[in-house]
């Protein structure tokens, strides 16, 4: 835990970052004490009424109320852990230039996951990738990996077209210093003035969009769109027996920074398409499995020390985001135990009243500040920058890796298109590679829960790692939210199942978590892990008052009842 007051990582010139506790923290602590007394009084009354119940009906209702209020009291107590020491951080990216040259920046590998070209339209994924490729970061240090868990040729085609557009889009962003670097967002806004250059590049984008959406609607790639032998060889891998749940590994290097340069002469970042091998007899572990394949493939090909995991519908809204991350990673005082830096998930396109409460402000923006004052926020699956080393064992000792090339300390000294590199990359992306290894249990993203993000961050912090919450005024990332009741229910169902898997495992947040991280962190994680039990008081309180009224059973204290004759 960091000390109180206004503090931060400082250099001889200027601070790189600062933090300060939020106001009214002391008042929150006093409130907890007072409210706790009221809760004990309420529970005491329930217990007393339970002992003196004279009928089965009153006994059942009192017991139900006691159970409901115990659950509510427990969830309230867990939530108060966030209020014990919330802090707010601020970064100063402009100070980086005084202590570090661009050529000394660490490498950055970006992981984008997609699974279905119909549920996750390739053009949306392409816009996300282009916004990340256009970061204000040395392109020779940047690599973007796209995991296509659906194994769709349509997604690969979309990225081949996006690569052609990137030759023009990246220098355009750099020359005009635009902030909205998702082409779709930029061209839909009214903030840019008209010019022949803008009209020209907009026309290029629209042509790409029409072509990609046409082949997605058609469901296949016509020969008229395949103009190069390299493309034809890539698409020939989709044979008659190829299905989304049974297919070989496909790794396609679409852009290579050592060969490809944009129209202004600058090198382009690496862009690699990965579809891991799948077969019916091997478990694939959903998104966690896809991320672990990207972790191994990227280690073989580029092995950057920083990894960004990003959902396919969360585009970059601030091109200086990696520089904010370096403000923390360059601070030697916190670097040794820093596992990840989490940015909040923020959304656009919400309806006016957000009738399904899809923004989740408390989950993504409020509670993480409370987490941050303890040992750091939970990992929420997107917008998170990892130190690669953190995924290979605890802070004091790394976990031994079965292949030396997968070590976070390995230096890649061969071209990514070399036969040796591609052969090893295909090997580590195989569906049987993880058999008899510790992948998913001791290293990499963790298996065992449908909420792999929550579980991975939790396990890393139990091992001794810390996280940081970075919440700049301008959103670092913006994405889409479910806007239909069907999508909301499906999302909540997955969360409930995944959280129950954590709660009823040997890594229970209340027992194992409190022992490993301390009581407050254990309670904070329990506030999420026990989230499904909200259904107990909600259901009981939906029916009990009406049943009590119909059966003339009192559920209020006598003094209170006297006021309502």
XYZ file of C-alpha atoms in Angstrom:
565
model
C 0.000 0.000 0.000
C 1.279 3.440 -0.929
C 1.468 6.194 1.655
C -1.104 8.917 2.063
C -1.015 12.469 0.840
C -0.040 13.878 -2.513
C 2.748 11.603 -3.696
C 4.074 10.145 -6.883
C 6.945 8.893 -8.969
C 9.392 11.741 -9.387
C 12.427 12.381 -11.518
C 15.072 15.060 -11.179
C 12.977 17.264 -13.479
C 9.283 16.658 -12.839
C 6.917 13.985 -11.498
C 5.733 11.281 -13.864
C 2.605 10.607 -11.832
C 0.919 11.584 -8.579
C -1.937 10.317 -6.447
C -4.032 11.712 -3.636
C -6.701 10.236 -1.332
C -10.277 11.245 -2.035
C -11.972 13.672 0.311
C -14.507 12.552 2.925
C -12.745 9.221 3.462
C -12.749 9.811 7.234
C -16.497 10.547 7.151
C -17.082 7.307 5.247
C -15.311 5.386 8.007
C -17.454 7.025 10.684
C -20.553 6.203 8.652
C -19.495 2.534 8.510
C -19.330 2.360 12.301
C -22.735 4.009 12.813
C -24.448 1.983 10.098
C -22.942 -1.242 11.459
C -24.572 -0.584 14.829
C -27.936 -0.166 13.118
C -27.427 -3.427 11.218
C -26.604 -5.361 14.385
C -29.735 -3.961 16.007
C -31.849 -5.075 13.028
C -30.373 -8.573 12.980
C -30.834 -8.847 16.761
C -34.515 -8.016 16.354
C -34.906 -10.657 13.626
C -33.263 -13.265 15.865
C -35.469 -12.298 18.797
C -38.639 -12.533 16.717
C -37.481 -15.890 15.370
C -37.141 -17.291 18.890
C -40.572 -16.084 19.980
C -42.489 -17.020 16.834
C -45.762 -18.777 17.700
C -46.826 -20.023 14.257
C -45.109 -21.747 11.383
C -46.060 -18.907 9.048
C -44.528 -16.157 11.188
C -41.450 -18.326 11.806
C -40.968 -18.856 8.051
C -41.377 -15.179 7.231
C -39.053 -14.041 10.003
C -36.445 -16.593 8.959
C -36.706 -15.414 5.330
C -36.284 -11.806 6.401
C -33.278 -12.738 8.519
C -31.630 -14.554 5.610
C -32.342 -11.634 3.264
C -30.945 -9.063 5.658
C -27.882 -11.198 6.400
C -27.124 -11.317 2.678
C -27.692 -7.570 2.320
C -25.522 -6.852 5.359
C -22.737 -9.061 4.011
C -22.787 -7.420 0.583
C -22.861 -3.971 2.194
C -19.857 -4.856 4.377
C -17.928 -6.097 1.332
C -18.752 -2.895 -0.544
C -17.454 -0.718 2.302
C -13.936 -2.058 1.710
C -13.830 0.148 -1.411
C -14.466 3.235 0.763
C -11.605 2.708 3.223
C -8.886 4.324 1.113
C -9.936 5.422 -2.398
C -7.334 7.389 -4.341
C -7.163 9.335 -7.589
C -4.106 9.281 -9.855
C -2.750 11.682 -12.431
C -0.043 11.160 -15.050
C 2.294 13.603 -16.794
C 3.257 12.073 -20.176
C 5.046 15.267 -21.200
C 7.707 14.518 -18.575
C 8.674 11.255 -20.299
C 10.672 13.021 -23.009
C 12.989 14.451 -20.378
C 14.056 11.072 -19.063
C 13.597 8.674 -21.982
C 14.151 8.727 -25.714
C 11.639 7.110 -28.078
C 14.176 4.510 -29.168
C 14.365 3.378 -25.510
C 10.616 2.776 -25.210
C 9.775 -0.877 -24.453
C 7.991 -2.978 -27.045
C 4.189 -3.174 -26.990
C 2.177 -6.200 -28.145
C -1.561 -5.593 -28.598
C -3.986 -8.527 -28.330
C -7.428 -8.152 -29.945
C -9.895 -11.024 -29.587
C -12.853 -11.757 -31.851
C -14.855 -14.924 -32.370
C -17.770 -14.482 -34.772
C -17.875 -12.246 -37.874
C -21.669 -12.053 -37.664
C -21.969 -11.099 -33.990
C -18.788 -8.998 -34.102
C -18.722 -7.393 -37.565
C -15.188 -7.377 -39.042
C -15.424 -3.656 -39.815
C -15.822 -2.925 -36.093
C -12.781 -5.073 -35.311
C -10.831 -3.367 -38.107
C -11.643 0.087 -36.715
C -10.438 -0.998 -33.288
C -7.175 -2.340 -34.719
C -6.520 0.761 -36.842
C -7.076 3.051 -33.848
C -4.500 1.063 -31.862
C -2.008 0.867 -34.724
C -2.159 4.683 -34.902
C -0.912 5.187 -31.327
C 1.581 7.975 -30.658
C 4.195 5.304 -30.155
C 7.213 4.222 -32.215
C 5.755 1.915 -34.858
C 8.868 -0.255 -34.832
C 8.036 -1.063 -31.187
C 4.373 -1.893 -31.858
C 2.806 -5.202 -32.894
C -0.916 -5.988 -33.187
C -2.124 -9.586 -32.886
C -5.685 -10.463 -33.858
C -7.094 -13.682 -32.414
C -9.932 -15.018 -34.558
C -11.429 -17.809 -32.482
C -14.086 -18.387 -35.104
C -11.477 -19.158 -37.756
C -13.236 -17.015 -40.344
C -11.720 -16.206 -43.723
C -13.974 -13.135 -43.738
C -12.088 -11.661 -40.775
C -8.719 -12.325 -42.412
C -9.902 -10.678 -45.627
C -11.078 -7.624 -43.669
C -7.644 -7.228 -42.106
C -5.880 -7.621 -45.413
C -7.972 -4.730 -46.701
C -7.333 -2.778 -43.481
C -3.582 -3.196 -43.982
C -3.844 -1.509 -47.388
C -5.785 1.356 -45.823
C -3.243 1.645 -42.985
C -0.576 2.717 -45.516
C -2.508 5.986 -45.818
C -4.402 6.252 -42.508
C -1.429 6.121 -40.115
C 0.553 8.962 -41.736
C -2.691 10.977 -42.032
C -3.256 10.664 -38.253
C 0.364 11.561 -37.546
C 0.458 14.614 -39.808
C -2.860 16.083 -38.615
C -2.432 15.012 -34.978
C -6.059 13.903 -34.743
C -7.417 12.424 -31.512
C -10.155 10.165 -32.903
C -8.040 7.556 -34.668
C -10.804 5.094 -35.333
C -11.703 5.900 -38.957
C -15.379 5.224 -38.372
C -15.528 7.665 -35.449
C -13.416 10.306 -37.186
C -15.446 10.404 -40.379
C -18.738 10.347 -38.464
C -17.757 13.406 -36.403
C -18.304 17.031 -37.377
C -15.104 18.341 -35.812
C -12.878 18.133 -38.866
C -12.955 20.635 -41.696
C -13.342 19.597 -45.313
C -10.282 19.307 -47.543
C -9.401 17.320 -50.683
C -7.026 15.156 -48.633
C -9.720 14.273 -46.096
C -12.224 13.569 -48.850
C -9.728 11.313 -50.594
C -8.939 9.210 -47.539
C -12.621 9.066 -46.590
C -13.364 7.666 -50.043
C -10.662 5.012 -49.510
C -12.262 4.048 -46.206
C -15.759 3.854 -47.693
C -14.501 1.654 -50.545
C -12.864 -0.685 -48.038
C -16.021 -0.742 -45.914
C -18.279 -1.564 -48.874
C -15.973 -4.363 -50.012
C -15.688 -5.945 -46.555
C -19.391 -5.689 -45.759
C -20.237 -7.143 -49.159
C -18.198 -10.294 -48.618
C -19.594 -10.636 -45.047
C -23.171 -10.418 -46.369
C -22.322 -12.877 -49.119
C -20.565 -15.242 -46.688
C -17.671 -16.060 -49.007
C -14.730 -14.376 -50.740
C -15.077 -14.181 -54.501
C -12.045 -14.668 -56.749
C -12.420 -11.085 -57.978
C -11.293 -9.834 -54.555
C -8.179 -12.020 -54.413
C -5.563 -10.067 -56.343
C -2.274 -11.523 -55.035
C -0.791 -15.019 -54.900
C 0.007 -14.544 -51.205
C -3.675 -13.929 -50.496
C -4.702 -16.956 -52.532
C -2.293 -19.180 -50.581
C -3.706 -17.893 -47.304
C -7.340 -18.513 -48.238
C -6.559 -21.975 -49.626
C -6.194 -23.093 -45.990
C -9.976 -22.966 -45.677
C -10.774 -26.426 -47.056
C -14.072 -28.306 -47.125
C -13.438 -29.899 -43.710
C -12.656 -26.539 -42.073
C -15.151 -25.559 -39.345
C -15.041 -23.013 -36.526
C -14.697 -25.795 -33.923
C -12.335 -28.056 -35.889
C -9.506 -26.563 -37.925
C -5.696 -26.261 -38.043
C -3.649 -23.316 -36.826
C -3.517 -20.342 -39.159
C -0.938 -17.597 -38.611
C -0.738 -14.914 -41.272
C 1.735 -12.037 -41.092
C -0.217 -9.257 -42.810
C 2.204 -6.408 -42.096
C 5.896 -6.751 -41.268
C 7.608 -3.687 -39.818
C 10.938 -4.688 -41.353
C 9.512 -4.575 -44.898
C 6.299 -2.540 -44.997
C 6.411 1.270 -45.016
C 3.541 3.730 -45.274
C 3.215 6.391 -47.977
C 5.372 8.809 -45.952
C 8.235 6.330 -45.607
C 7.679 5.356 -41.964
C 7.595 1.688 -41.091
C 4.215 0.191 -40.255
C 3.602 -1.827 -37.069
C 3.443 -5.591 -37.270
C -0.047 -6.942 -37.921
C -0.490 -10.677 -37.361
C -3.658 -12.741 -37.759
C -3.880 -15.829 -35.513
C -6.524 -18.538 -35.499
C -5.484 -21.268 -33.073
C -5.948 -24.943 -33.794
C -9.204 -26.423 -32.556
C -10.465 -29.977 -32.377
C -13.470 -31.573 -30.726
C -11.378 -33.709 -28.356
C -9.447 -30.835 -26.731
C -10.822 -28.122 -24.422
C -10.296 -24.615 -25.756
C -10.988 -22.626 -22.546
C -12.805 -19.838 -24.375
C -11.209 -16.353 -24.281
C -8.543 -17.303 -21.722
C -7.318 -20.031 -24.058
C -7.208 -17.615 -26.998
C -5.226 -15.087 -24.952
C -2.721 -17.735 -23.872
C -2.169 -18.707 -27.504
C -1.525 -15.048 -28.351
C 0.810 -14.824 -25.357
C 2.899 -17.738 -26.680
C 2.792 -16.764 -30.356
C 3.766 -13.177 -29.569
C 6.607 -14.414 -27.342
C 8.016 -16.358 -30.284
C 7.591 -13.535 -32.815
C 8.187 -10.241 -30.942
C 8.159 -10.840 -27.150
C 7.408 -7.236 -26.167
C 7.629 -6.558 -22.422
C 4.212 -4.806 -22.365
C 0.937 -6.415 -23.468
C -2.386 -4.679 -24.065
C -5.490 -6.881 -24.045
C -8.404 -5.309 -25.888
C -11.960 -6.292 -26.757
C -12.729 -6.082 -30.454
C -15.381 -3.391 -29.924
C -13.288 -1.097 -27.685
C -11.428 1.394 -29.879
C -8.690 3.770 -28.768
C -9.978 7.221 -27.894
C -6.619 8.713 -26.841
C -3.443 8.084 -28.878
C -1.231 8.983 -25.894
C -2.498 6.147 -23.694
C 0.755 4.099 -23.918
C 2.696 7.148 -22.728
C 0.513 7.317 -19.632
C 1.362 3.676 -18.990
C 5.089 4.398 -19.277
C 4.724 7.051 -16.573
C 4.170 4.188 -14.139
C 6.403 1.548 -15.687
C 9.332 3.997 -15.616
C 9.012 4.473 -11.857
C 11.504 2.111 -10.209
C 9.741 2.465 -6.849
C 6.663 0.522 -8.028
C 7.969 -1.324 -11.074
C 9.137 -4.520 -9.385
C 5.666 -5.637 -8.222
C 3.495 -3.958 -10.855
C 1.544 -6.554 -12.869
C -0.899 -4.405 -14.846
C -2.411 -0.977 -15.356
C -6.163 -1.031 -15.832
C -8.123 1.691 -17.646
C -11.881 1.968 -17.076
C -14.310 0.635 -19.631
C -16.342 3.554 -20.890
C -19.039 3.441 -23.524
C -20.652 5.416 -26.296
C -24.001 4.932 -27.970
C -26.000 4.573 -24.765
C -29.630 5.550 -25.006
C -30.529 8.741 -23.189
C -31.669 7.162 -19.921
C -29.509 3.996 -20.057
C -32.587 1.961 -19.154
C -30.619 -1.274 -18.692
C -27.886 0.383 -16.561
C -25.294 -0.824 -19.074
C -22.695 1.812 -18.252
C -21.738 0.108 -14.981
C -20.125 3.249 -13.560
C -19.721 1.785 -10.103
C -18.126 -1.383 -11.481
C -15.714 0.252 -13.935
C -15.058 3.732 -12.525
C -15.994 4.111 -8.837
C -15.001 0.867 -7.136
C -11.605 0.609 -8.895
C -10.504 3.816 -7.134
C -11.162 2.044 -3.831
C -9.300 -1.044 -5.054
C -6.424 1.234 -6.113
C -5.839 2.465 -2.567
C -5.278 -1.137 -1.451
C -3.421 -3.410 -3.893
C -4.900 -2.271 -7.169
C -8.038 -2.812 -9.254
C -9.377 -6.048 -10.652
C -8.665 -6.897 -14.285
C -11.794 -6.278 -16.377
C -10.740 -7.965 -19.626
C -10.137 -4.946 -21.855
C -8.081 -1.769 -21.713
C -5.422 -3.395 -19.525
C -1.646 -3.116 -20.014
C 0.225 -6.101 -18.582
C 3.884 -6.540 -17.799
C 4.609 -9.806 -19.628
C 6.756 -10.997 -16.742
C 3.724 -10.949 -14.392
C 2.077 -13.773 -16.356
C 4.998 -16.126 -15.689
C 5.076 -16.506 -11.902
C 5.230 -14.360 -8.778
C 7.283 -11.188 -8.273
C 10.120 -12.986 -6.498
C 10.610 -15.948 -8.838
C 9.420 -16.710 -12.358
C 7.853 -20.008 -13.339
C 10.071 -22.312 -15.459
C 8.903 -22.416 -19.091
C 8.993 -25.572 -21.193
C 10.345 -23.732 -24.277
C 13.134 -21.119 -23.819
C 11.661 -18.936 -26.584
C 8.551 -18.352 -24.445
C 10.476 -16.814 -21.578
C 9.716 -13.107 -20.999
C 13.465 -12.474 -21.023
C 14.015 -14.069 -24.441
C 15.300 -11.711 -27.137
C 13.867 -12.351 -30.611
C 16.672 -12.004 -33.147
C 15.038 -13.505 -36.246
C 12.538 -12.021 -38.739
C 8.915 -12.851 -37.927
C 8.449 -14.369 -41.388
C 11.395 -16.731 -41.057
C 10.533 -20.420 -41.311
C 11.961 -21.164 -37.876
C 9.817 -18.519 -36.182
C 6.615 -19.456 -38.031
C 7.143 -23.169 -37.370
C 7.519 -22.629 -33.614
C 4.574 -20.210 -33.583
C 2.353 -22.865 -35.180
C 3.585 -25.407 -32.643
C 2.726 -23.318 -29.564
C -0.704 -22.496 -31.039
C -1.623 -26.189 -31.293
C -4.627 -27.474 -29.344
C -2.544 -30.130 -27.546
C 0.409 -27.914 -26.669
C -0.820 -27.163 -23.125
C -1.233 -30.832 -22.171
C 0.885 -31.717 -19.133
C 1.940 -28.081 -18.657
C 1.064 -25.362 -16.131
C -0.571 -23.057 -18.661
C -3.810 -21.706 -17.260
C -3.013 -22.770 -13.687
C 0.381 -21.307 -12.798
C 1.250 -19.141 -15.803
C -0.609 -17.165 -18.438
C -4.275 -16.217 -18.214
C -5.997 -18.522 -15.747
C -8.552 -21.223 -16.497
C -11.339 -22.315 -14.203
C -13.954 -19.612 -14.628
C -16.031 -18.083 -17.409
C -14.982 -14.666 -16.059
C -11.339 -15.241 -16.966
C -10.497 -11.559 -16.552
C -11.722 -11.327 -12.951
C -10.106 -14.683 -12.086
C -6.742 -13.867 -13.685
C -6.392 -10.494 -11.962
C -7.454 -12.025 -8.651
C -4.917 -14.861 -8.888
C -2.097 -12.487 -9.858
C -2.760 -10.295 -6.833
C -2.903 -13.365 -4.585
C 0.607 -14.189 -5.839
C 1.890 -10.819 -4.641
C 1.492 -8.644 -7.734
C -0.155 -5.218 -7.670
C -2.244 -3.302 -10.169
C -2.895 0.385 -10.812
C -6.021 2.193 -11.936
C -5.485 4.902 -14.539
C -8.542 7.081 -15.117
C -7.658 10.104 -17.301
C -10.193 12.817 -18.020
C -10.407 11.811 -21.679
C -11.482 8.193 -21.975
C -8.612 5.997 -23.125
C -11.024 3.550 -24.776
C -14.655 3.666 -25.831
C -16.818 0.725 -26.761
C -20.276 -0.650 -27.326
C -22.634 -1.952 -24.664
C -25.511 -4.427 -24.888
C -28.625 -2.393 -25.614
C -31.223 -5.185 -25.752
C -32.698 -7.141 -22.861
C -31.653 -10.447 -24.454
C -27.988 -9.407 -24.622
C -28.057 -8.067 -21.062
C -29.504 -11.329 -19.710
C -26.911 -13.408 -21.576
C -24.094 -11.250 -20.237
C -25.392 -11.420 -16.661
C -25.833 -15.198 -16.920
C -22.205 -15.640 -17.986
C -21.008 -13.385 -15.189
C -23.079 -15.234 -12.574
C -21.824 -18.660 -13.655
C -18.205 -17.501 -13.787
C -18.342 -15.778 -10.396
C -19.951 -18.836 -8.795
C -17.106 -20.950 -10.200
C -14.632 -18.733 -8.344
C -16.697 -18.619 -5.137
C -17.045 -22.399 -4.890
C -13.409 -23.174 -5.756
C -10.425 -23.565 -3.457
C -9.530 -19.973 -4.356
C -12.623 -18.582 -2.615
C -12.193 -14.812 -2.346
C -13.329 -14.577 1.271
C -11.059 -17.336 2.616
C -8.128 -17.735 0.233
C -8.243 -14.106 -0.925
C -8.275 -12.613 2.584
C -5.421 -14.906 3.622
C -3.312 -13.994 0.581
C -4.061 -10.271 0.184
C -5.553 -9.109 3.487
C -9.096 -8.712 4.743
C -10.005 -5.526 2.828
C -8.883 -6.931 -0.543
C -10.656 -10.195 0.238
C -13.871 -8.318 0.992
C -13.493 -6.178 -2.134
C -13.147 -9.204 -4.389
C -15.983 -10.925 -2.496
C -18.265 -8.003 -3.340
C -17.996 -9.205 -6.962
C -17.564 -12.949 -6.414
C -20.753 -13.190 -4.320
C -22.684 -10.905 -6.654
C -25.084 -13.701 -7.773
C -26.524 -14.003 -4.242
C -28.213 -10.614 -4.691
C -31.041 -12.701 -6.143
C -31.868 -14.047 -2.657
C -32.963 -10.790 -0.948
C -34.396 -9.375 -4.177
C -36.640 -12.409 -4.646
C -37.699 -12.667 -1.004
C -38.444 -8.976 -0.626
C -40.469 -9.093 -3.830
C -43.012 -11.464 -2.243
C -42.763 -11.372 1.554
C -44.389 -7.963 2.265
C -47.429 -8.852 0.159
C -47.712 -12.325 1.745
C -47.371 -10.827 5.217
C -50.116 -8.302 4.478
C -52.487 -10.969 3.112
C -51.907 -13.237 6.107
C -51.970 -10.387 8.670
C -48.469 -11.171 9.890
C -46.514 -8.245 11.343
C -43.016 -7.674 9.987
C -42.440 -4.212 11.532
C -41.464 -3.287 15.122
C -44.347 -2.316 17.427
C -43.254 1.297 17.834
C -43.037 1.731 14.078
C -46.348 -0.076 13.604
C -48.038 2.409 15.950
C -47.281 5.212 13.548
C -49.095 3.427 10.725
C -52.486 2.451 12.132
